Structures are given as C-alpha cells and as structure tokens.
Coordinates of C-alpha atoms in Angstrom, one line a residue:
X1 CA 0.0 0.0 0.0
X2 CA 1.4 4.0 -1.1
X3 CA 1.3 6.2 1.6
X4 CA -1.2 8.1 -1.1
X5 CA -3.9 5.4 -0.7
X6 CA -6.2 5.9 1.9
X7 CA -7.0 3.4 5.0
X8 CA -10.6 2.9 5.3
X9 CA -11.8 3.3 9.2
X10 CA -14.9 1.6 11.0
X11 CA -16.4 5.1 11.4
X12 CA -16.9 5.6 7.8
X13 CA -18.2 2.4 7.3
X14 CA -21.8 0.7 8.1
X15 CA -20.2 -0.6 11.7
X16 CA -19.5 2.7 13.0
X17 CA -22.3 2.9 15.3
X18 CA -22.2 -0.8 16.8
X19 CA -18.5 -0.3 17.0
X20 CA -19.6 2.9 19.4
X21 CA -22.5 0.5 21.3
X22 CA -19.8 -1.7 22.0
X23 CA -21.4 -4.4 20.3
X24 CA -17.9 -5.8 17.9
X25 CA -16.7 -8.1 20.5
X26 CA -14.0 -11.1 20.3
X27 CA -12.5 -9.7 17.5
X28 CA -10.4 -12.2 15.3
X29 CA -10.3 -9.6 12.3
X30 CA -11.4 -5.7 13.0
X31 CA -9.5 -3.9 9.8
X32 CA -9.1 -2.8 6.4
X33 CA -8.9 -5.8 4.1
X34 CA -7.2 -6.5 0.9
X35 CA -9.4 -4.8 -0.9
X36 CA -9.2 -0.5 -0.9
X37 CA -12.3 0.8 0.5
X38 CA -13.3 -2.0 2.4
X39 CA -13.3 -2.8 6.3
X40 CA -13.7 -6.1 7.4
X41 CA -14.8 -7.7 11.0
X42 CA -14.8 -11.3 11.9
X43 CA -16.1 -11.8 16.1
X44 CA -19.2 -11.5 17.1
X45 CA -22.1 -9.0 17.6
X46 CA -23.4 -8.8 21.0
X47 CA -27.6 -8.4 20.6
X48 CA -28.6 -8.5 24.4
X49 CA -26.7 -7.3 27.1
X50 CA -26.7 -8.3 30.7
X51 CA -27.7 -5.2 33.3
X52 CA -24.3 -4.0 34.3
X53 CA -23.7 -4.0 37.8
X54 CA -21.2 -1.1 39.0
X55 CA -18.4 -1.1 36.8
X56 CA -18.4 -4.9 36.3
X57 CA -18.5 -5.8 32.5
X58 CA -20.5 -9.0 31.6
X59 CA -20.5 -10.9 28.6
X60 CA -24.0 -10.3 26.6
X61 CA -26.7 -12.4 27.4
X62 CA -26.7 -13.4 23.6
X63 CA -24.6 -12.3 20.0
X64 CA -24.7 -13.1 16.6
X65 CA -21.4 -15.3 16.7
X66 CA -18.5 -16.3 14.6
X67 CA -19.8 -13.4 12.3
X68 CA -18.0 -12.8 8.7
X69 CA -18.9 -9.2 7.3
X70 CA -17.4 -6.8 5.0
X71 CA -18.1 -3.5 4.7
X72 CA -17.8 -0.3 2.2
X73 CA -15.9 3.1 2.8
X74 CA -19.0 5.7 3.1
X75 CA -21.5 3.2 2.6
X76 CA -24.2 3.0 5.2
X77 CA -25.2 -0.6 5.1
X78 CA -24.0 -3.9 5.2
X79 CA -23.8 -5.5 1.9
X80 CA -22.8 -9.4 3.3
X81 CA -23.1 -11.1 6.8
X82 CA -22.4 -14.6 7.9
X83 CA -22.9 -15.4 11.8
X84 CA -24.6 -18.0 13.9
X85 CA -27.0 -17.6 16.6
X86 CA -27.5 -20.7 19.2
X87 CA -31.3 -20.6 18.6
X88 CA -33.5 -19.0 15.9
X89 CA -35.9 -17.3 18.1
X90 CA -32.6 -14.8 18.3
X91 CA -33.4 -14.0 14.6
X92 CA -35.9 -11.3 15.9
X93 CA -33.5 -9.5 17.9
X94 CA -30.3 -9.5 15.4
X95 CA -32.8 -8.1 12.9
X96 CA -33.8 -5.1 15.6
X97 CA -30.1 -4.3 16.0
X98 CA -29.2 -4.2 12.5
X99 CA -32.2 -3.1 10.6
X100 CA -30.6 0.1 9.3
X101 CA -27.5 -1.7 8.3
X102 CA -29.2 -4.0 6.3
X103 CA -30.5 -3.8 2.3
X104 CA -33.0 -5.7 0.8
X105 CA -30.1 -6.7 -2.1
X106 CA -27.9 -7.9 0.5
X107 CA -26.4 -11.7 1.3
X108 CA -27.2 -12.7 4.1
X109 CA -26.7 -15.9 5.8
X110 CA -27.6 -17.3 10.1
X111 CA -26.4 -20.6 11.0
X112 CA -28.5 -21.9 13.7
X113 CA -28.1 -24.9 16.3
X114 CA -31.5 -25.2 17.1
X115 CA -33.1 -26.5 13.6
X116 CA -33.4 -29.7 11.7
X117 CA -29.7 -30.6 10.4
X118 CA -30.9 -31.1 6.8
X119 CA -33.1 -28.0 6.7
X120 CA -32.3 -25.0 4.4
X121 CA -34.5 -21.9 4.0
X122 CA -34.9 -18.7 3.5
X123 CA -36.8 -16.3 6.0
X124 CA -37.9 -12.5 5.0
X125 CA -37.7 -10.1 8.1
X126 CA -39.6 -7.1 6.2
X127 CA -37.6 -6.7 3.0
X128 CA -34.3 -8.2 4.1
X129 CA -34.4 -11.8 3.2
X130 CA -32.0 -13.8 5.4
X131 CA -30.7 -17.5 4.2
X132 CA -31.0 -20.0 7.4
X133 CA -28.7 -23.2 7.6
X134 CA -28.4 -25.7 10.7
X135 CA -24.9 -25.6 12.3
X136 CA -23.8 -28.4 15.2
X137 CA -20.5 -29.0 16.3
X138 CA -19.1 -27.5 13.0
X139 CA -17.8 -23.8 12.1
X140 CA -19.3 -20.9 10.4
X141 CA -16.2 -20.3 8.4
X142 CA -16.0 -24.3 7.6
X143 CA -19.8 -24.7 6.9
X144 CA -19.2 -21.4 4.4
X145 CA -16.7 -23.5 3.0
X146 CA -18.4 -26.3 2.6
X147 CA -21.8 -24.2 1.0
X148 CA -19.7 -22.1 -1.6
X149 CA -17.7 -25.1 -2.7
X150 CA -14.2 -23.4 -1.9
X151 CA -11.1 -25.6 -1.4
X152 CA -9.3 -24.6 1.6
X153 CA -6.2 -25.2 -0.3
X154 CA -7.1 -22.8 -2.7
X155 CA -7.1 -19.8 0.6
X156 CA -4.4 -21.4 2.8
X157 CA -1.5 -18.8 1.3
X158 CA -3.6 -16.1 2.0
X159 CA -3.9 -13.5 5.5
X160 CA -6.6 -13.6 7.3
X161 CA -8.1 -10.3 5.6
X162 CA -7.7 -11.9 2.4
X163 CA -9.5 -15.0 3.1
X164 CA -12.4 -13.0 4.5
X165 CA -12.7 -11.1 0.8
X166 CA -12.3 -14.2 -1.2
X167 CA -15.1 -16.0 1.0
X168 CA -17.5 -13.0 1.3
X169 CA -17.2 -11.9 -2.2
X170 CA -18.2 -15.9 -3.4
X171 CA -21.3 -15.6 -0.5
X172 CA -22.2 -12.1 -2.6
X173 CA -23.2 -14.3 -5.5
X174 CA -24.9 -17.1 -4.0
X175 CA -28.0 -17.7 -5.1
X176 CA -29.8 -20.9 -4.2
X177 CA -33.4 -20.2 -3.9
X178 CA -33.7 -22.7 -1.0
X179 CA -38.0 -22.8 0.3
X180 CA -39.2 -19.1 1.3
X181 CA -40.9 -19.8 4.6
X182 CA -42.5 -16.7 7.2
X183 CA -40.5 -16.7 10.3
X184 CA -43.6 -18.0 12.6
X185 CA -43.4 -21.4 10.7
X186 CA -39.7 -21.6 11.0
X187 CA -40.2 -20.9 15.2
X188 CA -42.8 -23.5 15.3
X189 CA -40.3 -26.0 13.7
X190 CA -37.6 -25.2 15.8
X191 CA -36.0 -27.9 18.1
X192 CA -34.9 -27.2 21.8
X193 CA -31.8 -25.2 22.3
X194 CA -28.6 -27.3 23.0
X195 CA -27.1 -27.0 26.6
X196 CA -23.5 -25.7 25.0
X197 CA -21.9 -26.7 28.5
X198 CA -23.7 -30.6 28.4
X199 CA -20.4 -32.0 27.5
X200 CA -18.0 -29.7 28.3
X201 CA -15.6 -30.9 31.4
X202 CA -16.2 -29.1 35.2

C-alpha cells in the first residue's frame, strides 16, 4: 500500500455505530482488508446485554457469533453477513439491532443450532431476506466452505483479511433459492436449544 492510498476506518463504514454501542466483541479480524475501501470484521455481535452492575462488565446475554462481514468506505449498510445464533428465536433481535444496516439486495446468511440438520430456507424479516442453515458442532467459516464449494487449499497462502474477501465476495453471488418460509413457521419447527456446557468438562 502508497502512503497516497487511503486506509478505510470503521467510522466511515456501516459498523460505526455498533462499534460505538460496543457491540464488535471477540474480534479475530477488525481492519481494512485486501481490498481499498473496504473494512472487514470477523467476532461476534453482541444483541442482548446483561444489566451492568457497578463497573463490572459481563458478557452479553446473547450475539450473533463467529460473524464474517465486509463493509464499504462511506456506505451505510452492510452489503454481506455470515454469523450463527444458538437458537433461531434470536433471529428477531439480530434483525432489531441491525435493521438500518441492512439492504434488501444484501447476502445474508444465520447458522442456527437449534433446527433440523438437513433444513435450508430462507426467512424475509420485512424486506431483508436472510438465508437459514443448521450448524452443530461445525464452524461458520467451515460450513461457508463447505456451501460455496471453496477448497481450503485454494485460501491457505492467504492472510486472514484476504480470506475473508475471497469468501465473502463468493457468498455475494450465492444464489440458491432454497424454500421461502414466514418466520412463525420456522419458530414453530424449531427444536430445543442445546445445553453448550452438556459435555464440556467441570
């Protein structure tokens, strides 16, 4: 990069304002990618927050996690998101967060623990249509893999920024017009929510 080419920062992008709700937490990637004009963020997007006591910080009652987003220089939506939620009745609340930040042209996809493992759909929340895919035991990044058909070979000699382009700007032209169902049919489906800790050791 010249020192004539300008850095993009999060507060000209579309994550300016839950970068100042402190909502961009566990940040793996939180910077300009490969690509000039774009800012990219992989961590997770805190939707609920536990009442603060004092000065003690807690960790949100529930995010979005393991999200993959990219956003534009000057642009005031988000144009791609991949994240997970741990049960689809979440999918309300991520959309209240992010409804300004979201177009109706956009890719968007939630991985969700709490649905049928072979179910694939697509919900509309108002005019933002979100693609829903199951996720246990598995990776967002890994599932992404696995749904845009990308070898990881073909990314391993990349940085971290670059693999976030090369995946999000393959999710920007998927297409699969899985089964449109409304939201209240998906909740009625939905399966229990998985004790994360079940298994875990003491």
């Amino acid at each position: 990069m010249t020192t004539l080419e300008k850095t993009v920062a999060i507060e000209t992008t579309a994550l300016a304002q839950l970068d100042k709700d402190g909502r961009l937490l566990n940040a793996v990637l939180k910077a300009p990618t490969t690509k000039p004009g774009r800012f990219g963020f992989r961590g997770d997007i805190a939707l609920k927050f536990q009442t603060q006591v004092a000065d003690e910080k807690r960790p949100p009652d529930f995010s979005i996690e393991q999200v993959l987003t990219i956003v534009n220089d000057g642009e005031a939506t988000i144009p791609v998101l991949v994240g997970y939620i741990h049960s689809l009745a979440y999918l309300e609340t991520a959309v209240e967060v992010l409804k300004t930040l979201l177009q109706p042209n956009g890719k968007y996809f939630m991985f969700c623990n709490n649905i049928d493992l072979l179910a694939k759909y697509r919900i509309k929340m108002g005019d933002v249509t979100f693609y829903v895919l199951p996720c246990d035991e598995s990776t967002v990044w890994k599932e992404m893999l696995d749904l845009l058909s990308i070898d990881k070979n073909d990314i391993k000699k990349l940085d971290t920024a670059g693999k976030l382009d090369y995946v999000l700007d393959a999710a920007k032209e998927f297409s699969e017009s899985y089964e449109l169902i409304p939201y209240a049919d998906a909740l009625a489906k939905m399966e229990p929510v998985k004790n994360r800790n079940e298994n875990r050791p003491v």
